[in-house]
Structure formats: C-alpha cells, structure tokens
mmCIF file of N, CA and C in Angstrom:
data_model
loop_
_atom_site.group_PDB
_atom_site.id
_atom_site.type_symbol
_atom_site.label_atom_id
_atom_site.label_comp_id
_atom_site.label_asym_id
_atom_site.label_seq_id
_atom_site.Cartn_x
_atom_site.Cartn_y
_atom_site.Cartn_z
ATOM 1 N N MET A 260 72.361 146.708 144.917
ATOM 2 C CA MET A 260 72.692 146.011 143.695
ATOM 3 C C MET A 260 73.843 146.750 143.010
ATOM 4 N N THR A 261 74.833 146.008 142.517
ATOM 5 C CA THR A 261 75.998 146.585 141.865
ATOM 6 C C THR A 261 75.812 146.578 140.355
ATOM 7 N N THR A 262 76.215 147.659 139.718
ATOM 8 C CA THR A 262 76.157 147.739 138.266
ATOM 9 C C THR A 262 77.534 147.423 137.701
ATOM 10 N N ILE A 263 77.579 146.518 136.735
ATOM 11 C CA ILE A 263 78.831 146.138 136.089
ATOM 12 C C ILE A 263 78.768 146.600 134.641
ATOM 13 N N THR A 264 79.796 147.304 134.212
ATOM 14 C CA THR A 264 79.826 147.774 132.826
ATOM 15 C C THR A 264 80.174 146.618 131.893
ATOM 16 N N ARG A 265 79.963 146.835 130.602
ATOM 17 C CA ARG A 265 80.301 145.815 129.608
ATOM 18 C C ARG A 265 81.797 145.494 129.650
ATOM 19 N N GLU A 266 82.618 146.515 129.843
ATOM 20 C CA GLU A 266 84.063 146.303 129.895
ATOM 21 C C GLU A 266 84.439 145.454 131.107
ATOM 22 N N GLN A 267 83.786 145.715 132.252
ATOM 23 C CA GLN A 267 84.046 144.914 133.446
ATOM 24 C C GLN A 267 83.579 143.475 133.240
ATOM 25 N N GLN A 268 82.412 143.297 132.618
ATOM 26 C CA GLN A 268 81.921 141.949 132.329
ATOM 27 C C GLN A 268 82.912 141.204 131.444
ATOM 28 N N LYS A 269 83.398 141.899 130.432
ATOM 29 C CA LYS A 269 84.340 141.284 129.503
ATOM 30 C C LYS A 269 85.605 140.855 130.234
ATOM 31 N N GLN A 270 86.135 141.729 131.106
ATOM 32 C CA GLN A 270 87.358 141.396 131.830
ATOM 33 C C GLN A 270 87.125 140.240 132.802
ATOM 34 N N ILE A 271 85.976 140.209 133.451
ATOM 35 C CA ILE A 271 85.651 139.103 134.363
ATOM 36 C C ILE A 271 85.609 137.789 133.592
ATOM 37 N N LEU A 272 84.983 137.793 132.421
ATOM 38 C CA LEU A 272 84.917 136.577 131.609
ATOM 39 C C LEU A 272 86.300 136.133 131.144
ATOM 40 N N ILE A 273 87.131 137.082 130.733
ATOM 41 C CA ILE A 273 88.485 136.740 130.298
ATOM 42 C C ILE A 273 89.274 136.151 131.459
ATOM 43 N N ASP A 274 89.197 136.784 132.634
ATOM 44 C CA ASP A 274 89.910 136.285 133.809
ATOM 45 C C ASP A 274 89.423 134.899 134.208
ATOM 46 N N THR A 275 88.103 134.685 134.161
ATOM 47 C CA THR A 275 87.541 133.381 134.521
ATOM 48 C C THR A 275 88.001 132.311 133.542
ATOM 49 N N ALA A 276 87.948 132.620 132.252
ATOM 50 C CA ALA A 276 88.383 131.653 131.241
ATOM 51 C C ALA A 276 89.862 131.326 131.415
ATOM 52 N N ASN A 277 90.692 132.337 131.671
ATOM 53 C CA ASN A 277 92.123 132.095 131.883
ATOM 54 C C ASN A 277 92.362 131.251 133.123
ATOM 55 N N HIS A 278 91.580 131.474 134.168
ATOM 56 C CA HIS A 278 91.715 130.687 135.395
ATOM 57 C C HIS A 278 91.374 129.223 135.130
ATOM 58 N N VAL A 279 90.279 128.993 134.406
ATOM 59 C CA VAL A 279 89.869 127.615 134.101
ATOM 60 C C VAL A 279 90.914 126.937 133.228
ATOM 61 N N ILE A 280 91.456 127.662 132.255
ATOM 62 C CA ILE A 280 92.445 127.080 131.348
ATOM 63 C C ILE A 280 93.735 126.749 132.089
ATOM 64 N N SER A 281 94.147 127.604 133.033
ATOM 65 C CA SER A 281 95.417 127.402 133.722
ATOM 66 C C SER A 281 95.343 126.322 134.799
ATOM 67 N N ARG A 282 94.144 125.952 135.221
ATOM 68 C CA ARG A 282 93.991 124.927 136.257
ATOM 69 C C ARG A 282 94.168 123.545 135.672
ATOM 70 N N ASP A 283 94.253 122.570 136.555
ATOM 71 C CA ASP A 283 94.268 121.171 136.130
ATOM 72 C C ASP A 283 92.893 120.871 135.548
ATOM 73 N N ASN A 284 92.830 120.572 134.282
ATOM 74 C CA ASN A 284 91.554 120.429 133.582
ATOM 75 C C ASN A 284 91.013 119.007 133.631
ATOM 76 N N THR A 285 91.035 118.407 134.803
ATOM 77 C CA THR A 285 90.485 117.065 134.926
ATOM 78 C C THR A 285 88.988 117.091 135.178
ATOM 79 N N SER A 286 88.462 118.249 135.489
ATOM 80 C CA SER A 286 87.027 118.361 135.739
ATOM 81 C C SER A 286 86.261 118.169 134.439
ATOM 82 N N PRO A 287 85.158 117.403 134.481
ATOM 83 C CA PRO A 287 84.368 117.227 133.260
ATOM 84 C C PRO A 287 83.680 118.514 132.827
ATOM 85 N N TYR A 288 83.656 119.519 133.689
ATOM 86 C CA TYR A 288 82.979 120.771 133.369
ATOM 87 C C TYR A 288 83.915 121.844 132.817
ATOM 88 N N SER A 289 85.231 121.607 132.848
ATOM 89 C CA SER A 289 86.168 122.656 132.439
ATOM 90 C C SER A 289 85.984 123.034 130.971
ATOM 91 N N GLU A 290 85.775 122.058 130.097
ATOM 92 C CA GLU A 290 85.563 122.368 128.673
ATOM 93 C C GLU A 290 84.260 123.137 128.487
ATOM 94 N N ASN A 291 83.220 122.754 129.226
ATOM 95 C CA ASN A 291 81.944 123.470 129.138
ATOM 96 C C ASN A 291 82.088 124.912 129.614
ATOM 97 N N LEU A 292 82.840 125.113 130.699
ATOM 98 C CA LEU A 292 83.042 126.469 131.211
ATOM 99 C C LEU A 292 83.781 127.336 130.197
ATOM 100 N N ARG A 293 84.793 126.764 129.548
ATOM 101 C CA ARG A 293 85.517 127.515 128.520
ATOM 102 C C ARG A 293 84.590 127.897 127.374
ATOM 103 N N GLU A 294 83.749 126.952 126.954
ATOM 104 C CA GLU A 294 82.841 127.227 125.838
ATOM 105 C C GLU A 294 81.803 128.278 126.224
ATOM 106 N N LEU A 295 81.277 128.190 127.448
ATOM 107 C CA LEU A 295 80.315 129.198 127.904
ATOM 108 C C LEU A 295 80.958 130.577 127.990
ATOM 109 N N ALA A 296 82.202 130.632 128.448
ATOM 110 C CA ALA A 296 82.902 131.916 128.506
ATOM 111 C C ALA A 296 83.102 132.470 127.100
ATOM 112 N N ARG A 297 83.416 131.597 126.132
ATOM 113 C CA ARG A 297 83.595 132.040 124.748
ATOM 114 C C ARG A 297 82.294 132.601 124.181
ATOM 115 N N ILE A 298 81.181 131.919 124.462
ATOM 116 C CA ILE A 298 79.876 132.377 123.976
ATOM 117 C C ILE A 298 79.511 133.712 124.618
ATOM 118 N N ALA A 299 79.745 133.817 125.916
ATOM 119 C CA ALA A 299 79.417 135.061 126.611
ATOM 120 C C ALA A 299 80.269 136.214 126.092
ATOM 121 N N LEU A 300 81.554 135.963 125.847
ATOM 122 C CA LEU A 300 82.410 137.007 125.289
ATOM 123 C C LEU A 300 81.936 137.423 123.904
ATOM 124 N N ALA A 301 81.541 136.450 123.102
ATOM 125 C CA ALA A 301 81.065 136.767 121.754
ATOM 126 C C ALA A 301 79.808 137.624 121.812
ATOM 127 N N SER A 302 78.924 137.326 122.765
ATOM 128 C CA SER A 302 77.699 138.120 122.864
ATOM 129 C C SER A 302 77.995 139.531 123.366
ATOM 130 N N LEU A 303 79.015 139.674 124.218
ATOM 131 C CA LEU A 303 79.396 141.011 124.683
ATOM 132 C C LEU A 303 80.033 141.824 123.564
ATOM 133 N N GLU A 304 80.727 141.130 122.664
ATOM 134 C CA GLU A 304 81.400 141.823 121.574
ATOM 135 C C GLU A 304 80.498 142.007 120.363
ATOM 136 N N ALA A 305 79.251 141.570 120.473
ATOM 137 C CA ALA A 305 78.319 141.722 119.350
ATOM 138 C C ALA A 305 78.128 143.201 119.054
ATOM 139 N N GLU A 306 77.785 143.472 117.833
ATOM 140 C CA GLU A 306 77.581 144.865 117.447
ATOM 141 C C GLU A 306 76.495 145.483 118.311
ATOM 142 N N LYS A 307 76.799 146.677 118.807
ATOM 143 C CA LYS A 307 75.796 147.375 119.599
ATOM 144 C C LYS A 307 74.653 147.766 118.684
ATOM 145 N N GLY A 308 73.464 147.584 119.135
ATOM 146 C CA GLY A 308 72.293 147.913 118.340
ATOM 147 C C GLY A 308 71.804 146.760 117.487
ATOM 148 N N ALA A 309 72.582 145.669 117.404
ATOM 149 C CA ALA A 309 72.144 144.517 116.621
ATOM 150 C C ALA A 309 71.022 143.808 117.372
ATOM 151 N N ASP A 310 70.021 143.386 116.642
ATOM 152 C CA ASP A 310 68.911 142.677 117.266
ATOM 153 C C ASP A 310 69.272 141.211 117.453
ATOM 154 N N PRO A 311 68.895 140.630 118.593
ATOM 155 C CA PRO A 311 69.147 139.204 118.782
ATOM 156 C C PRO A 311 68.317 138.384 117.802
ATOM 157 N N VAL A 312 68.856 137.251 117.405
ATOM 158 C CA VAL A 312 68.157 136.373 116.469
ATOM 159 C C VAL A 312 67.122 135.541 117.213
ATOM 160 N N VAL A 313 67.543 134.915 118.301
ATOM 161 C CA VAL A 313 66.656 134.095 119.128
ATOM 162 C C VAL A 313 67.043 134.282 120.592
ATOM 163 N N PHE A 314 66.277 133.647 121.474
ATOM 164 C CA PHE A 314 66.533 133.722 122.908
ATOM 165 C C PHE A 314 66.567 132.318 123.491
ATOM 166 N N THR A 315 67.229 132.188 124.634
ATOM 167 C CA THR A 315 67.235 130.942 125.388
ATOM 168 C C THR A 315 67.333 131.313 126.861
ATOM 169 N N ASP A 316 67.431 130.317 127.721
ATOM 170 C CA ASP A 316 67.643 130.614 129.135
ATOM 171 C C ASP A 316 68.907 129.907 129.605
ATOM 172 N N GLU A 317 69.288 130.175 130.840
ATOM 173 C CA GLU A 317 70.557 129.674 131.354
ATOM 174 C C GLU A 317 70.630 128.151 131.367
ATOM 175 N N ARG A 318 69.499 127.494 131.563
ATOM 176 C CA ARG A 318 69.490 126.029 131.611
ATOM 177 C C ARG A 318 69.884 125.402 130.278
ATOM 178 N N ASN A 319 69.646 126.104 129.185
ATOM 179 C CA ASN A 319 69.906 125.535 127.862
ATOM 180 C C ASN A 319 71.272 125.895 127.293
ATOM 181 N N LEU A 320 72.027 126.765 127.974
ATOM 182 C CA LEU A 320 73.313 127.187 127.424
ATOM 183 C C LEU A 320 74.282 126.024 127.232
ATOM 184 N N HIS A 321 74.296 125.066 128.147
ATOM 185 C CA HIS A 321 75.245 123.957 127.991
ATOM 186 C C HIS A 321 74.894 123.091 126.794
ATOM 187 N N HIS A 322 73.616 122.975 126.442
ATOM 188 C CA HIS A 322 73.234 122.229 125.235
ATOM 189 C C HIS A 322 73.693 122.977 123.991
ATOM 190 N N ILE A 323 73.530 124.290 124.000
ATOM 191 C CA ILE A 323 73.937 125.105 122.856
ATOM 192 C C ILE A 323 75.452 125.068 122.707
ATOM 193 N N ALA A 324 76.174 125.134 123.837
ATOM 194 C CA ALA A 324 77.635 125.116 123.792
ATOM 195 C C ALA A 324 78.156 123.825 123.180
ATOM 196 N N ARG A 325 77.437 122.733 123.361
ATOM 197 C CA ARG A 325 77.840 121.450 122.791
ATOM 198 C C ARG A 325 77.369 121.283 121.355
ATOM 199 N N GLY A 326 76.614 122.249 120.852
ATOM 200 C CA GLY A 326 76.153 122.171 119.469
ATOM 201 C C GLY A 326 74.981 121.238 119.263
ATOM 202 N N ARG A 327 74.255 120.937 120.319
ATOM 203 C CA ARG A 327 73.118 120.020 120.187
ATOM 204 C C ARG A 327 71.976 120.704 119.463
ATOM 205 N N GLU A 328 71.374 119.979 118.553
ATOM 206 C CA GLU A 328 70.284 120.531 117.763
ATOM 207 C C GLU A 328 68.978 120.582 118.540
ATOM 208 N N THR A 329 68.931 119.915 119.681
ATOM 209 C CA THR A 329 67.689 119.880 120.453
ATOM 210 C C THR A 329 67.622 120.988 121.494
ATOM 211 N N SER A 330 68.504 121.971 121.392
ATOM 212 C CA SER A 330 68.493 123.083 122.337
ATOM 213 C C SER A 330 67.198 123.868 122.197
ATOM 214 N N LEU A 331 66.689 124.333 123.318
ATOM 215 C CA LEU A 331 65.460 125.114 123.299
ATOM 216 C C LEU A 331 65.782 126.577 123.061
ATOM 217 N N ILE A 332 65.256 127.106 121.975
ATOM 218 C CA ILE A 332 65.387 128.522 121.661
ATOM 219 C C ILE A 332 64.025 129.028 121.226
ATOM 220 N N TRP A 333 63.808 130.335 121.351
ATOM 221 C CA TRP A 333 62.523 130.893 120.973
ATOM 222 C C TRP A 333 62.723 132.304 120.446
ATOM 223 N N GLY A 334 61.724 132.778 119.763
ATOM 224 C CA GLY A 334 61.777 134.096 119.145
ATOM 225 C C GLY A 334 61.450 135.214 120.109
ATOM 226 N N LYS A 335 61.544 136.427 119.595
ATOM 227 C CA LYS A 335 61.336 137.631 120.402
ATOM 228 C C LYS A 335 59.927 137.693 120.978
ATOM 229 N N GLN A 336 58.959 137.156 120.249
ATOM 230 C CA GLN A 336 57.568 137.226 120.701
ATOM 231 C C GLN A 336 57.348 136.440 121.999
ATOM 232 N N ASN A 337 58.203 135.456 122.290
ATOM 233 C CA ASN A 337 58.056 134.652 123.511
ATOM 234 C C ASN A 337 59.093 135.010 124.571
ATOM 235 N N GLN A 338 59.774 136.117 124.387
ATOM 236 C CA GLN A 338 60.832 136.517 125.304
ATOM 237 C C GLN A 338 60.270 136.868 126.675
ATOM 238 N N GLU A 339 61.000 136.442 127.713
ATOM 239 C CA GLU A 339 60.641 136.764 129.090
ATOM 240 C C GLU A 339 61.828 137.444 129.763
ATOM 241 N N VAL A 340 61.586 138.034 130.913
ATOM 242 C CA VAL A 340 62.661 138.661 131.676
ATOM 243 C C VAL A 340 63.662 137.583 132.077
ATOM 244 N N GLY A 341 64.931 137.856 131.910
ATOM 245 C CA GLY A 341 65.971 136.901 132.275
ATOM 246 C C GLY A 341 66.412 136.008 131.133
ATOM 247 N N ASP A 342 65.736 136.078 129.987
ATOM 248 C CA ASP A 342 66.156 135.283 128.841
ATOM 249 C C ASP A 342 67.473 135.822 128.291
ATOM 250 N N ILE A 343 68.250 134.941 127.708
ATOM 251 C CA ILE A 343 69.558 135.304 127.178
ATOM 252 C C ILE A 343 69.446 135.462 125.665
ATOM 253 N N PRO A 344 69.779 136.654 125.139
ATOM 254 C CA PRO A 344 69.701 136.850 123.688
ATOM 255 C C PRO A 344 70.883 136.187 122.983
ATOM 256 N N LEU A 345 70.620 135.589 121.840
ATOM 257 C CA LEU A 345 71.662 134.985 121.011
ATOM 258 C C LEU A 345 71.719 135.748 119.693
ATOM 259 N N TYR A 346 72.926 136.096 119.282
ATOM 260 C CA TYR A 346 73.126 136.903 118.085
ATOM 261 C C TYR A 346 73.801 136.078 116.998
ATOM 262 N N ARG A 347 73.580 136.472 115.763
ATOM 263 C CA ARG A 347 74.283 135.861 114.631
ATOM 264 C C ARG A 347 75.327 136.857 114.161
ATOM 265 N N HIS A 348 76.547 136.378 114.043
ATOM 266 C CA HIS A 348 77.643 137.226 113.593
ATOM 267 C C HIS A 348 77.916 136.969 112.122
ATOM 268 N N ALA A 349 78.511 137.937 111.474
ATOM 269 C CA ALA A 349 78.876 137.771 110.072
ATOM 270 C C ALA A 349 79.828 136.589 109.936
ATOM 271 N N GLN A 350 79.568 135.749 108.963
ATOM 272 C CA GLN A 350 80.396 134.575 108.744
ATOM 273 C C GLN A 350 81.653 134.970 107.973
ATOM 274 N N PRO A 351 82.769 134.306 108.256
ATOM 275 C CA PRO A 351 83.996 134.643 107.534
ATOM 276 C C PRO A 351 83.882 134.277 106.056
ATOM 277 N N VAL A 352 84.599 135.013 105.242
ATOM 278 C CA VAL A 352 84.601 134.751 103.807
ATOM 279 C C VAL A 352 85.366 133.454 103.553
ATOM 280 N N PRO A 353 84.805 132.549 102.752
ATOM 281 C CA PRO A 353 85.527 131.306 102.470
ATOM 282 C C PRO A 353 86.823 131.586 101.714
ATOM 283 N N VAL A 354 87.830 130.837 102.047
ATOM 284 C CA VAL A 354 89.125 130.995 101.400
ATOM 285 C C VAL A 354 89.267 129.908 100.347
ATOM 286 N N VAL A 355 89.560 130.327 99.125
ATOM 287 C CA VAL A 355 89.738 129.388 98.016
ATOM 288 C C VAL A 355 91.212 129.391 97.646
ATOM 289 N N PRO A 356 91.816 128.214 97.507
ATOM 290 C CA PRO A 356 93.241 128.168 97.166
ATOM 291 C C PRO A 356 93.505 128.693 95.755
ATOM 292 N N ASP A 357 94.753 129.062 95.511
ATOM 293 C CA ASP A 357 95.150 129.542 94.186
ATOM 294 C C ASP A 357 95.056 128.421 93.160
ATOM 295 N N GLU A 358 94.897 128.830 91.907
ATOM 296 C CA GLU A 358 94.832 127.852 90.816
ATOM 297 C C GLU A 358 96.198 127.196 90.648
ATOM 298 N N MET A 359 96.186 125.905 90.360
ATOM 299 C CA MET A 359 97.421 125.162 90.166
ATOM 300 C C MET A 359 97.786 125.212 88.679
ATOM 301 N N ALA A 360 98.962 125.701 88.398
ATOM 302 C CA ALA A 360 99.406 125.826 87.006
ATOM 303 C C ALA A 360 99.864 124.471 86.469
ATOM 304 N N THR A 361 99.667 124.285 85.181
ATOM 305 C CA THR A 361 100.166 123.075 84.517
ATOM 306 C C THR A 361 101.255 123.489 83.532
ATOM 307 N N SER A 362 102.141 122.576 83.272
ATOM 308 C CA SER A 362 103.215 122.855 82.314
ATOM 309 C C SER A 362 103.517 121.590 81.520
ATOM 310 N N ASP A 363 104.290 121.758 80.460
ATOM 311 C CA ASP A 363 104.663 120.617 79.622
ATOM 312 C C ASP A 363 105.639 119.698 80.334
ATOM 313 N N ASP A 364 106.261 120.185 81.402
ATOM 314 C CA ASP A 364 107.220 119.372 82.149
ATOM 315 C C ASP A 364 106.532 118.336 83.035
ATOM 316 N N MET A 365 105.235 118.472 83.218
ATOM 317 C CA MET A 365 104.496 117.557 84.100
ATOM 318 C C MET A 365 104.192 116.250 83.378
ATOM 319 N N ASN A 366 104.194 115.165 84.154
ATOM 320 C CA ASN A 366 103.779 113.892 83.567
ATOM 321 C C ASN A 366 102.256 113.810 83.600
ATOM 322 N N LEU A 367 101.693 112.746 83.067
ATOM 323 C CA LEU A 367 100.243 112.595 82.947
ATOM 324 C C LEU A 367 99.556 112.665 84.311
ATOM 325 N N TYR A 368 100.144 112.042 85.322
ATOM 326 C CA TYR A 368 99.526 112.019 86.648
ATOM 327 C C TYR A 368 99.502 113.420 87.269
ATOM 328 N N GLN A 369 100.582 114.152 87.105
ATOM 329 C CA GLN A 369 100.640 115.507 87.653
ATOM 330 C C GLN A 369 99.641 116.430 86.963
ATOM 331 N N LYS A 370 99.522 116.299 85.633
ATOM 332 C CA LYS A 370 98.554 117.113 84.894
ATOM 333 C C LYS A 370 97.127 116.760 85.303
ATOM 334 N N SER A 371 96.870 115.457 85.451
ATOM 335 C CA SER A 371 95.532 115.016 85.856
ATOM 336 C C SER A 371 95.193 115.540 87.242
ATOM 337 N N PHE A 372 96.176 115.475 88.144
ATOM 338 C CA PHE A 372 95.947 115.987 89.494
ATOM 339 C C PHE A 372 95.642 117.482 89.454
ATOM 340 N N ALA A 373 96.419 118.239 88.677
ATOM 341 C CA ALA A 373 96.220 119.687 88.585
ATOM 342 C C ALA A 373 94.851 120.008 87.999
ATOM 343 N N GLN A 374 94.418 119.256 86.980
ATOM 344 C CA GLN A 374 93.103 119.492 86.381
ATOM 345 C C GLN A 374 91.987 119.204 87.387
ATOM 346 N N GLY A 375 92.122 118.119 88.137
ATOM 347 C CA GLY A 375 91.125 117.803 89.161
ATOM 348 C C GLY A 375 91.103 118.836 90.273
ATOM 349 N N TYR A 376 92.292 119.267 90.684
ATOM 350 C CA TYR A 376 92.423 120.295 91.715
ATOM 351 C C TYR A 376 91.735 121.581 91.271
ATOM 352 N N ASN A 377 92.011 121.997 90.038
ATOM 353 C CA ASN A 377 91.412 123.226 89.515
ATOM 354 C C ASN A 377 89.909 123.086 89.327
ATOM 355 N N ALA A 378 89.447 121.888 88.970
ATOM 356 C CA ALA A 378 88.001 121.665 88.848
ATOM 357 C C ALA A 378 87.334 121.816 90.214
ATOM 358 N N CYS A 379 87.959 121.286 91.258
ATOM 359 C CA CYS A 379 87.413 121.439 92.615
ATOM 360 C C CYS A 379 87.436 122.904 93.034
ATOM 361 N N ARG A 380 88.504 123.603 92.698
ATOM 362 C CA ARG A 380 88.611 125.026 93.018
ATOM 363 C C ARG A 380 87.505 125.813 92.325
ATOM 364 N N ASN A 381 87.267 125.519 91.047
ATOM 365 C CA ASN A 381 86.206 126.206 90.307
ATOM 366 C C ASN A 381 84.836 125.905 90.900
ATOM 367 N N ALA A 382 84.644 124.674 91.347
ATOM 368 C CA ALA A 382 83.368 124.322 91.977
ATOM 369 C C ALA A 382 83.168 125.127 93.259
ATOM 370 N N MET A 383 84.246 125.325 94.027
ATOM 371 C CA MET A 383 84.138 126.138 95.242
ATOM 372 C C MET A 383 83.786 127.579 94.901
ATOM 373 N N LEU A 384 84.419 128.111 93.864
ATOM 374 C CA LEU A 384 84.143 129.492 93.467
ATOM 375 C C LEU A 384 82.721 129.662 92.946
ATOM 376 N N ASN A 385 82.190 128.627 92.304
ATOM 377 C CA ASN A 385 80.838 128.692 91.740
ATOM 378 C C ASN A 385 79.776 128.224 92.726
ATOM 379 N N GLY A 386 80.166 127.914 93.926
ATOM 380 C CA GLY A 386 79.196 127.449 94.919
ATOM 381 C C GLY A 386 78.606 126.100 94.565
ATOM 382 N N GLY A 387 79.356 125.263 93.858
ATOM 383 C CA GLY A 387 78.879 123.933 93.489
ATOM 384 C C GLY A 387 77.943 123.944 92.301
ATOM 385 N N LYS A 388 77.858 125.061 91.579
ATOM 386 C CA LYS A 388 76.924 125.168 90.455
ATOM 387 C C LYS A 388 77.651 125.088 89.113
ATOM 388 N N SER A 389 78.718 124.322 89.050
ATOM 389 C CA SER A 389 79.467 124.185 87.803
ATOM 390 C C SER A 389 78.629 123.443 86.777
ATOM 391 N N ARG A 390 78.675 123.910 85.543
ATOM 392 C CA ARG A 390 77.927 123.248 84.469
ATOM 393 C C ARG A 390 78.808 122.294 83.689
ATOM 394 N N LYS A 391 80.101 122.534 83.705
ATOM 395 C CA LYS A 391 81.013 121.703 82.944
ATOM 396 C C LYS A 391 81.214 120.375 83.656
ATOM 397 N N ARG A 392 80.999 119.303 82.941
ATOM 398 C CA ARG A 392 81.192 117.973 83.507
ATOM 399 C C ARG A 392 82.348 117.304 82.782
ATOM 400 N N ILE A 393 83.193 116.677 83.540
ATOM 401 C CA ILE A 393 84.324 115.968 82.952
ATOM 402 C C ILE A 393 83.961 114.496 82.891
ATOM 403 N N LYS A 394 84.026 113.928 81.696
ATOM 404 C CA LYS A 394 83.742 112.508 81.528
ATOM 405 C C LYS A 394 84.970 111.716 81.937
ATOM 406 N N SER A 395 84.737 110.575 82.532
ATOM 407 C CA SER A 395 85.868 109.755 82.938
ATOM 408 C C SER A 395 86.632 109.306 81.698
ATOM 409 N N GLY A 396 87.941 109.323 81.781
ATOM 410 C CA GLY A 396 88.789 108.920 80.671
ATOM 411 C C GLY A 396 89.100 110.044 79.711
ATOM 412 N N SER A 397 88.564 111.243 79.944
ATOM 413 C CA SER A 397 88.821 112.355 79.027
ATOM 414 C C SER A 397 90.054 113.155 79.416
ATOM 415 N N LEU A 398 90.647 112.827 80.543
ATOM 416 C CA LEU A 398 91.842 113.548 80.961
ATOM 417 C C LEU A 398 92.963 112.974 80.209
#
C-alpha cells in the first residue's frame, strides 16, 4: 500500500481538475468532476485539528456537489470507516457598499434614489433589524 501525503493529494487534485477543465467538456460528468475536485481541495485545505461537522460517503458526494438538500449526511456518533468528513469553513464577511451622498444639486428623483439606497445599506448593516420606517410619500 502506498502512502500519499496531503501535499501530494492536493497536487493530484489540482492536476486532475486542470486536465478536466482543459479537455473538451462535452461529457455530462465534467462539471461534476470539477465540483468534486473543488470540494476535495477545500477539505484538504481545512484547518488542521478542526473537527468535521458531519460525515457522508462517496455515493452521496455528487448530490452534495449539486447542492441537493436530500443528501445523506450523519453525525460523528454514526461514523463508520471510510466515511468522508465534511467541514464548515469561516464564511466571508459581507461587503456593504459606501453610503451615497446627497447634495443640493440633485433633482428630486436623484435624492429619492440616494435615500432609498442608503436605507437599503443601513438595513444591510443592521441585519434587517431597522426600526425606522419610511412612509410612502414622505420623500
């Protein structure tokens, strides 16, 4: 039996993904292979020492890659030999656009647009918990 290091696994996955991408992608499985390679790379790059969130097996990976909610996953208590651990990675910080400035040079429509834009921006910053309500016709 041959032992493959994490670095070798990572390089094999990168080479395989590049090969699939560079080929004629008429195969119905090429997109699935790319997605599986992406998932496998992400799991290899997971923080060392991080505990897996759930487990699955190889038969269910294609359902997970497609984002199907009916994928079979199970917790650590039901883990068996050969199960594939799935990890949760830190989510990126949401990006909120800059506030839109208003000026006296703007016409009514431009000011109204800026006020609505800024109200949406404030709602994003507050996580949708804004208390201020704008009545229609008050702009």
